[in-house]
Amino acid sequence: MVAQRGRRNGAAAHKRTGSRRGPDADNAPTAELPAVTENGADPEARVKAIPEAAVARMAVYLRILSAMAEQGGTTVSSEELSAAAGVNSAKLRKDLSYIGSYGTRGVGYEVQVLIGQIERTLGLTRQHRVAVVGIGNLGHALANYGGFPGRGFPVEALFDIDPDLIGVPVGGVPVSHLDDIPVVCAERQISIGVIATPPAAAQTVCDRLVAGGVQCILNFAPVVLQVPEHVEVRKVDLAVELQILSFHVARRADNKVNGQVVEDPIPGAADEGVVMPS
Amino acid sequence: MVAQRGRRNGAAAHKRTGSRRGPDADNAPTAELPAVTENGADPEARVKAIPEAAVARMAVYLRILSAMAEQGGTTVSSEELSAAAGVNSAKLRKDLSYIGSYGTRGVGYEVQVLIGQIERTLGLTRQHRVAVVGIGNLGHALANYGGFPGRGFPVEALFDIDPDLIGVPVGGVPVSHLDDIPVVCAERQISIGVIATPPAAAQTVCDRLVAGGVQCILNFAPVVLQVPEHVEVRKVDLAVELQILSFHVARRADNKVNGQVVEDPIPGAADEGVVMPS
DNA sequence: AGGTGTGAAATCTTTCACAGCT
DNA sequence: AGCTGTGAAAGATTTCACACCT
């Protein structure tokens, strides 16, 4: 086979990931309209390719904006908003530019307008029914989160395999059996499945959720799920988070051997010095 | 070539306080790791800077390798390991190359060796004492996680503000009061603090953890924490995760409009651009 | 002045593809 | 023949810096 890739954002190109699956997908471009990317003066801005990273930040901006609105704020500058979100203003403006131009030069953004636009972009104008699988400690916590973040994500189904739990209502929703996942999810039009089971059960549960028509999965189990192409998976992995922090602790200790912290590490290196922070 | 991490030069120093870490994906460069020390075998190539993204994946590789070791596996090829981790083999090899050359051409990697090297890189050869703040549903779940991911992250302190909880042992550790965070953390040499409190309390808790000498924070509260430079923060935000998934559901639906709709035709949710006042 | 919107440059990541060991 | 290790190309994201409105 000769090289057939490296297609610079050209026109005709099936945006396919070489192999059959790509669960990783942490950086895939967001839209995939082959040739028809035009979106001129459409009153309803067509969803262009918003970088995945920007989408994640939008959610943060949204929360901050909501808080500001609640406190009576009516306008914000990119400087203010970005500071509250912990990013720099250029990034904030760039992010917002992906969804349109809703600011006023010399003034800033209108809080309400921005909230509306971000909500629209994130698809928050519709409901996304959620199912939580695995009603252990974590599942309980999730189920009781009550409608999840603000409304928009009602928990409509719970599942577990423990006979003692079946039928018991948690947070107002009765627990069903794992075996019923496909049926119940289909019936209740679940669009997001949350997996909070032990790792061993995760893949099976995932398969059933998919069978039930669930399109998106939020996985708390420390397992890499295999899913069909059309299903979106996000992973929240406590162990990974802690280990990343561990890495930083270790790195820091190494860089600190002299009691001096440096921004740019010096190729001086040190052994695995065990330095305790003072 | 001057490639310093210099700050801006145009605008003077603003007060963009801490919180340099983004919401989701990370973007801060990772400092260089000093050369190996212990069992040498590190002739030349000094370990370069390990990309943050690679660090996160290492943790995943590690888990898979451990599972393989448990099942008696002794060697793996990049192809096998990468498939199990859900990435492609080139990425896996590149990631591993950041920590050294521990594979054997024509053969693969020795599971045990890789485990050891990754653990060393992630700083898992030392203990990282953890404190969990906020013993609600989530905090309970975390506290009971028991030593967290395979030992190495012992939970040594718990905090809450509820008088009824103070003194009560959860998962073997008695709950202390929020006010005692600085003292207790310092005493017990806590290096990682986990915040599982309501958003309103998060920043205060964070400040106390920092006062207690905690260097890394895993934040479950939907708040952007402001921290001094030397403190590392990772955020796990359920709302953000769900909203990202929501975005994908919406996008998918949009792209399918001219083709065939296949998903949730939610009755009575047909609006766009209009803010739901619910 | 004051602040947005955005090409263009700088950076960071991923992927290619093949030299080089075993 | 098989598989790792890696320079180099391709992509994606972030940052700069400035034209351009109010």
Tab-separated table of C-alpha atoms (C1' of nucleotides) in Angstrom, chain D:
chain	number	residue	atom	x	y	z
D	1	DA	C1'	10.808	-11.661	9.643
D	2	DG	C1'	9.258	-9.075	13.381
D	3	DC	C1'	9.073	-5.228	16.336
D	4	DT	C1'	11.050	-1.249	18.707
D	5	DG	C1'	12.655	3.555	18.663
D	6	DT	C1'	12.445	7.880	16.594
D	7	DG	C1'	13.225	11.883	13.204
D	8	DA	C1'	10.167	14.268	10.557
D	9	DA	C1'	5.578	15.536	8.820
D	10	DA	C1'	0.961	16.541	9.863
D	11	DG	C1'	-2.471	18.220	12.988
D	12	DA	C1'	-4.465	20.577	16.791
D	13	DT	C1'	-4.301	24.110	20.241
D	14	DT	C1'	-2.594	28.109	22.311
D	15	DT	C1'	-0.670	32.576	22.243
D	16	DC	C1'	0.529	36.932	19.970
D	17	DA	C1'	-0.426	41.186	18.487
D	18	DC	C1'	-2.992	44.314	16.065
D	19	DA	C1'	-6.767	45.890	12.977
D	20	DC	C1'	-11.035	47.554	13.941
D	21	DC	C1'	-15.302	48.869	16.196
D	22	DT	C1'	-17.842	51.734	20.056
